[in-house]
PDB file of C-alpha atoms in Angstrom:
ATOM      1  CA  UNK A   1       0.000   0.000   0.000  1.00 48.00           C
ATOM      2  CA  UNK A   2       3.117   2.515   0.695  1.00 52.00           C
ATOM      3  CA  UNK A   3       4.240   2.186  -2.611  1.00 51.00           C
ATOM      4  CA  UNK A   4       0.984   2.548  -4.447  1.00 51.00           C
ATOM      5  CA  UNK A   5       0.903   5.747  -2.588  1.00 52.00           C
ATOM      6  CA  UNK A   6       4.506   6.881  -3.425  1.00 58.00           C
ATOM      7  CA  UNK A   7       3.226   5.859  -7.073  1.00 61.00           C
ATOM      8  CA  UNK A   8       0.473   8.310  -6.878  1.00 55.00           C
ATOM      9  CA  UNK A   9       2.017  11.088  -5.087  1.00 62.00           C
ATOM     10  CA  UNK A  10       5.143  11.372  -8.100  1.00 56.00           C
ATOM     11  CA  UNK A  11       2.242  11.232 -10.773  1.00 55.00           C
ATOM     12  CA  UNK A  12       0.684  14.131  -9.215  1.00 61.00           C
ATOM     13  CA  UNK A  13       3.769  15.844  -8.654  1.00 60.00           C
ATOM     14  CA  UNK A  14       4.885  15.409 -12.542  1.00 56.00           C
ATOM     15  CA  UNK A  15       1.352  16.803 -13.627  1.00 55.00           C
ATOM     16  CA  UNK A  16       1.379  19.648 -11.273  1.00 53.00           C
ATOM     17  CA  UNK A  17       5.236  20.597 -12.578  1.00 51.00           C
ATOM     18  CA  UNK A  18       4.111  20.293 -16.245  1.00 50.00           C
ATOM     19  CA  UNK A  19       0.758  22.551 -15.788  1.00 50.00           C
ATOM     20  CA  UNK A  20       0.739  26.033 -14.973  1.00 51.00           C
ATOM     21  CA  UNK A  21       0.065  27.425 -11.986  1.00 51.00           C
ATOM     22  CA  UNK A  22      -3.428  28.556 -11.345  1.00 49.00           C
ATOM     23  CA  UNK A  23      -4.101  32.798 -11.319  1.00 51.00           C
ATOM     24  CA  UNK A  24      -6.326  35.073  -9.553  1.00 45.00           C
ATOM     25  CA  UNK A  25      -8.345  35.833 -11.794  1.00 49.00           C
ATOM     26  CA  UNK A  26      -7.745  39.464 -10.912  1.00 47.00           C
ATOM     27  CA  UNK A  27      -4.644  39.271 -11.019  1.00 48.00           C
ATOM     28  CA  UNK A  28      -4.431  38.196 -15.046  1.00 47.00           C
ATOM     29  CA  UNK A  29      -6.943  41.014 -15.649  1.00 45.00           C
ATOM     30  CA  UNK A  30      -4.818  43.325 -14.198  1.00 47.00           C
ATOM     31  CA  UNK A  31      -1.825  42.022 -16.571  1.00 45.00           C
ATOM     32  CA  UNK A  32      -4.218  41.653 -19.670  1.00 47.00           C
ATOM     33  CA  UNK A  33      -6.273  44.000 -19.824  1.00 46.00           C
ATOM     34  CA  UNK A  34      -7.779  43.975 -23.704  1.00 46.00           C
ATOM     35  CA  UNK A  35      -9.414  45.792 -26.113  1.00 48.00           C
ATOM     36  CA  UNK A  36     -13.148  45.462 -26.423  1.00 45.00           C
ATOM     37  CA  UNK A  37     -13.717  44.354 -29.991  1.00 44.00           C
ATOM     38  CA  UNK A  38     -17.558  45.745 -29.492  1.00 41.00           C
ATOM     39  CA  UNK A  39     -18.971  48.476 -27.479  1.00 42.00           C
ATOM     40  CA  UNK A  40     -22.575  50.147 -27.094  1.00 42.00           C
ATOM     41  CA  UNK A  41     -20.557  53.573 -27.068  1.00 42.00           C
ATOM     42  CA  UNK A  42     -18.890  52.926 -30.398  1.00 44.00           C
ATOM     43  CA  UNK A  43     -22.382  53.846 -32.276  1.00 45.00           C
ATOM     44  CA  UNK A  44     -22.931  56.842 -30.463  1.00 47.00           C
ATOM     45  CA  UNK A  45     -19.618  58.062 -31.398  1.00 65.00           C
ATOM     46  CA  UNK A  46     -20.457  57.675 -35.145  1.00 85.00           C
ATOM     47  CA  UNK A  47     -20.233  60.962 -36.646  1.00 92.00           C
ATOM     48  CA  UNK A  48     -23.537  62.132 -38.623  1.00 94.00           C
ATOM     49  CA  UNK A  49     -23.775  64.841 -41.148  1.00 96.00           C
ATOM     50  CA  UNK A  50     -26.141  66.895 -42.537  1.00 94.00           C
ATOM     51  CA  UNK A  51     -26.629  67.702 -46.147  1.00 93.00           C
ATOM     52  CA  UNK A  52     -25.190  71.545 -45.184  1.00 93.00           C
ATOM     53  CA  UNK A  53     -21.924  69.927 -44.907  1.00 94.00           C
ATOM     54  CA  UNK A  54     -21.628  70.053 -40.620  1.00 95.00           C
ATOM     55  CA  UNK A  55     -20.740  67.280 -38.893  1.00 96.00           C
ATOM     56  CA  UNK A  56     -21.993  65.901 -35.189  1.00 95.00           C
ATOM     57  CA  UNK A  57     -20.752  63.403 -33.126  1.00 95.00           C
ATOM     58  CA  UNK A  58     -22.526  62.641 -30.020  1.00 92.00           C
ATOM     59  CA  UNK A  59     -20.596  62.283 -26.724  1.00 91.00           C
ATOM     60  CA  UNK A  60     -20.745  58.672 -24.947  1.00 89.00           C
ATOM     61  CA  UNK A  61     -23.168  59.835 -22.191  1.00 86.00           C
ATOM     62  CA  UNK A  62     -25.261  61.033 -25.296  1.00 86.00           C
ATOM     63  CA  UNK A  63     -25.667  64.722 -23.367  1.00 92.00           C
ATOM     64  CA  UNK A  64     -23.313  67.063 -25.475  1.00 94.00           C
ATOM     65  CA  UNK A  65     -21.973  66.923 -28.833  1.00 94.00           C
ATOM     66  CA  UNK A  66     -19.363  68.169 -30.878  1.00 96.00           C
ATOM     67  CA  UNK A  67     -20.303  69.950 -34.318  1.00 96.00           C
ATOM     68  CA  UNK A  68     -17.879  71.199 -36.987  1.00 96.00           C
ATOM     69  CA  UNK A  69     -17.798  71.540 -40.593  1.00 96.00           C
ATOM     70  CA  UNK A  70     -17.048  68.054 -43.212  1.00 96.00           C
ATOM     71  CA  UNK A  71     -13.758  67.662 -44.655  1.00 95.00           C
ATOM     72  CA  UNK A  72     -15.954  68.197 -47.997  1.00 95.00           C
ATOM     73  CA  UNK A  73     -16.471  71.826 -47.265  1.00 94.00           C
ATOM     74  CA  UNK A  74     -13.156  72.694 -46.023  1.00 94.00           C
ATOM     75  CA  UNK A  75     -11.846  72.047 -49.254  1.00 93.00           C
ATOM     76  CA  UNK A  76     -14.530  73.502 -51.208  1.00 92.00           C
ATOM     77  CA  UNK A  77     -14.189  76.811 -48.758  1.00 92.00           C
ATOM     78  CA  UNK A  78     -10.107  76.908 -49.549  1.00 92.00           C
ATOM     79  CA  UNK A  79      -7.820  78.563 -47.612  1.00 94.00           C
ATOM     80  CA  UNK A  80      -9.985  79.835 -44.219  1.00 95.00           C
ATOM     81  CA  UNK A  81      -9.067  82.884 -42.927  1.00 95.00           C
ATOM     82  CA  UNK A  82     -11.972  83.731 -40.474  1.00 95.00           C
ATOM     83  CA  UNK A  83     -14.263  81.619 -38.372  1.00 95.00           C
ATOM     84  CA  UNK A  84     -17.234  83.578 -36.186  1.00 96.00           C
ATOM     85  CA  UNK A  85     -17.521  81.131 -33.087  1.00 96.00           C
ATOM     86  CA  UNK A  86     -21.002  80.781 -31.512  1.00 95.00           C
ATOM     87  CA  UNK A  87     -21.299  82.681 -27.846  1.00 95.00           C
ATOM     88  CA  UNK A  88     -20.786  80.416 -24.524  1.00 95.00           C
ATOM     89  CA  UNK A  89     -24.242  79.704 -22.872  1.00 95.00           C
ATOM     90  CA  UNK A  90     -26.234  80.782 -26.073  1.00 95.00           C
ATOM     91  CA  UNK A  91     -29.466  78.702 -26.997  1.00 95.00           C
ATOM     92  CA  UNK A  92     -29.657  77.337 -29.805  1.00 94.00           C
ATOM     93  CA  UNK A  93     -32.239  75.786 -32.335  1.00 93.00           C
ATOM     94  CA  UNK A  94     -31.814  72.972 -34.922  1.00 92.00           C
ATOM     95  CA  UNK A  95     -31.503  75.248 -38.224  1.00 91.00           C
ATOM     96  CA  UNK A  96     -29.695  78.273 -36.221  1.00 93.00           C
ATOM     97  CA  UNK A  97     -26.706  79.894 -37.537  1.00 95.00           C
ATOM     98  CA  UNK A  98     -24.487  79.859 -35.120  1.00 95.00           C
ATOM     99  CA  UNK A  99     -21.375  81.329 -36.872  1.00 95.00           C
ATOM    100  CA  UNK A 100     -19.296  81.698 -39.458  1.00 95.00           C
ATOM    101  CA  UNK A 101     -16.341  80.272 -41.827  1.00 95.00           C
ATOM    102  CA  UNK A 102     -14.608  83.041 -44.207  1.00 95.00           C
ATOM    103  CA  UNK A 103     -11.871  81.809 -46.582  1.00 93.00           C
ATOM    104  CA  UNK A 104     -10.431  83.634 -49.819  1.00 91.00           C
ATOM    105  CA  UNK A 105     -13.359  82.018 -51.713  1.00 87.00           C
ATOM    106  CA  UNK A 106     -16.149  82.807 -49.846  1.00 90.00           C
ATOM    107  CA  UNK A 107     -17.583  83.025 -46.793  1.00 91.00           C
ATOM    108  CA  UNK A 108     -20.665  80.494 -45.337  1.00 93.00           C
ATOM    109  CA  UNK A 109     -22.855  80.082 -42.483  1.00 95.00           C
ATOM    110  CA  UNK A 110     -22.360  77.246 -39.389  1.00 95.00           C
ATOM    111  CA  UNK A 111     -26.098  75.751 -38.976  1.00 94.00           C
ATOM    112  CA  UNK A 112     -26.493  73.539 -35.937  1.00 93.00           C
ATOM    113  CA  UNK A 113     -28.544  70.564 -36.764  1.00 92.00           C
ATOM    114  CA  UNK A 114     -29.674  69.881 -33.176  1.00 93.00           C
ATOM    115  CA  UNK A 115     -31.131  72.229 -30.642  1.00 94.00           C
ATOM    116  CA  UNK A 116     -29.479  72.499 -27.091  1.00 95.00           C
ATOM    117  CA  UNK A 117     -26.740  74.950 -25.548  1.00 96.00           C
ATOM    118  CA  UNK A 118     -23.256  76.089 -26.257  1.00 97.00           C
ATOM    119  CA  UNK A 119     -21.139  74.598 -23.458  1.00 96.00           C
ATOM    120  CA  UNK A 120     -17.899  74.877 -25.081  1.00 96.00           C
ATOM    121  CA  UNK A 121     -16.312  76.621 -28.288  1.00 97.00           C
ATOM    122  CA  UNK A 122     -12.607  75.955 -30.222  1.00 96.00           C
ATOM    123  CA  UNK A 123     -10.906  79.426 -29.496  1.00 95.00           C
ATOM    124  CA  UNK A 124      -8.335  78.471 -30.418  1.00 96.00           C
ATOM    125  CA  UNK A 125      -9.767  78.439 -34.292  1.00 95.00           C
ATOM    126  CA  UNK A 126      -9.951  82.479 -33.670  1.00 93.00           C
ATOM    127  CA  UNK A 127      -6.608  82.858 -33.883  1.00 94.00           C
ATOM    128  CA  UNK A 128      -5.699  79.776 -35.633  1.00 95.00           C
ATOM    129  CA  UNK A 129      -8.268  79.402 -38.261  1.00 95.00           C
ATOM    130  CA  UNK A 130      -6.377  77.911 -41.017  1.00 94.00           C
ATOM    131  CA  UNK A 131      -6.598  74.392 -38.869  1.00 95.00           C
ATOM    132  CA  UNK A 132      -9.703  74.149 -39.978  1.00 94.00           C
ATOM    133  CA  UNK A 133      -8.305  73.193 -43.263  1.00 94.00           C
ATOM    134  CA  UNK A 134      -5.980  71.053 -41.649  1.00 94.00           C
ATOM    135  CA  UNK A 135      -8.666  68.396 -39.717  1.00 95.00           C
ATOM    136  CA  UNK A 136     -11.713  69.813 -40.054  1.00 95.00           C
ATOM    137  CA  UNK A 137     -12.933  66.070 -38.609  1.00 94.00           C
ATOM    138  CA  UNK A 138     -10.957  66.341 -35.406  1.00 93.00           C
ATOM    139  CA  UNK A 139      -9.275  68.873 -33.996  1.00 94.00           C
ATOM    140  CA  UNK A 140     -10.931  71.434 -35.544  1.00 95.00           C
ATOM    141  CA  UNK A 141     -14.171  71.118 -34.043  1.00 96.00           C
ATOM    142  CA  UNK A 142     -16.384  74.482 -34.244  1.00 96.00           C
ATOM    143  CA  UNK A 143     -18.253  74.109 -30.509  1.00 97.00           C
ATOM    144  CA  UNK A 144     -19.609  71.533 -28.342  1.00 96.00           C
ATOM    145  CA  UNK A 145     -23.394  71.390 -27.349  1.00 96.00           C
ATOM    146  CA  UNK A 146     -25.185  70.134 -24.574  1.00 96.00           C
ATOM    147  CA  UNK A 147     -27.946  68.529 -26.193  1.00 93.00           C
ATOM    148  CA  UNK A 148     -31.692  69.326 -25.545  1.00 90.00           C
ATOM    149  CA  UNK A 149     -33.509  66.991 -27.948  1.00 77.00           C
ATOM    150  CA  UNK A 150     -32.878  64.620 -30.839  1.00 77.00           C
ATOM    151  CA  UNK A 151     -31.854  65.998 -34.719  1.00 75.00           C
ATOM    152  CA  UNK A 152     -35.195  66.204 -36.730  1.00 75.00           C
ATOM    153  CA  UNK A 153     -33.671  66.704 -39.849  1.00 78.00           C
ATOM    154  CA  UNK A 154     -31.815  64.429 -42.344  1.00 86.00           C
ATOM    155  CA  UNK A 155     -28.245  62.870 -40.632  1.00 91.00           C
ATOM    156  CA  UNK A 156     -26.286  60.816 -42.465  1.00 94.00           C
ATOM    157  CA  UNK A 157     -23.740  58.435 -42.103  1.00 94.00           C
ATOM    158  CA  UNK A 158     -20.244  58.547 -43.446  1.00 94.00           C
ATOM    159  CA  UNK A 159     -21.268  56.331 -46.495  1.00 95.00           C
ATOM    160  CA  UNK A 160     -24.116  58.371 -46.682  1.00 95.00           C
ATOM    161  CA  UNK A 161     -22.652  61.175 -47.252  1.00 95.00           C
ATOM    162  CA  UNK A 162     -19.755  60.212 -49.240  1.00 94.00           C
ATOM    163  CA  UNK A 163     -22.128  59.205 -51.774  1.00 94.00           C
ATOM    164  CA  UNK A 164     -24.090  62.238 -51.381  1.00 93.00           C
ATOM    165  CA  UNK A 165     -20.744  64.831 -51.886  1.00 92.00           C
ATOM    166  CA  UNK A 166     -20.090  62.860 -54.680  1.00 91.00           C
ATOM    167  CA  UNK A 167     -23.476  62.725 -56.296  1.00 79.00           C
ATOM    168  CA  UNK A 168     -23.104  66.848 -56.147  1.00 64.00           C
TER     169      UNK A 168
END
């Protein structure tokens, strides 16, 4: 009986030595954390335009959003040499003009396609306004709203619209 349990005490030790060691499962989170392949926030981030060339793109709390003008019309528009922010704190209604984009070409309107309030504004386009040439997408965002109801008019998607500019 001894050696039957000598027998079964090296098997268990070769297994154990050949396996690995059990984690925490904290403690390989912590170590691997991953990237989420899917998220419920990654549609609300989905930028939506409006056939006036703005773009929107709804924060993940879905309370503000940022607005600014498509890459389409900073090109058409040329060289910018102006932009008319929209006031701190001001109300605004879906269809408002809320400022202003001059360039050597011309000069055109900023319509908000969603009511709500100014919370926040890109000064830093009033003395830099040529970056709106440079990504009007991103870092050239016009102003942020806090939103006060959903867009009634048309929004489209990036496809959308691509196939929209194009059909122009």
């Amino acid at each position: 009986m001894a050696a039957r349990f000598n027998i079964v005490r090296a098997a268990r030790q070769l297994t154990s030595a050949t396996r690995p060691r059990p984690q925490f499962a904290c403690q390989g989170w912590q170590t691997q954390q991953r990237q989420r392949l899917f998220s419920v926030s990654a549609v609300l981030k989905e930028k939506k335009y409006t056939e006036d060339h703005e773009w929107i793109e709804m924060s993940a709390d879905g309370k503000t959003c940022t607005l600014g003008i498509s890459e389409y019309a900073a090109k058409a528009l040329g060289d910018v040499v102006y932009i008319e922010l929209p006031q701190l704190e001001m109300d605004v209604s879906e269809g408002d003009a809320i400022g202003a984009v001059e360039s050597v070409k011309s000069a055109s309107d900023i319509l908000t396609p969603i009511s709500g309030t100014v919370a926040e504004v890109n000064s830093e386009l009033e003395t830099k306004p040529a970056n709106i040439n440079k990504d009007p997408e991103g870092d050239a965002w016009i102003a942020k709203i806090t939103v006060s109801g959903e867009p009634e008019g048309k929004m489209m998607s990036k496809e959308e619209y691509t196939a929209f500019t194009e059909d122009a």
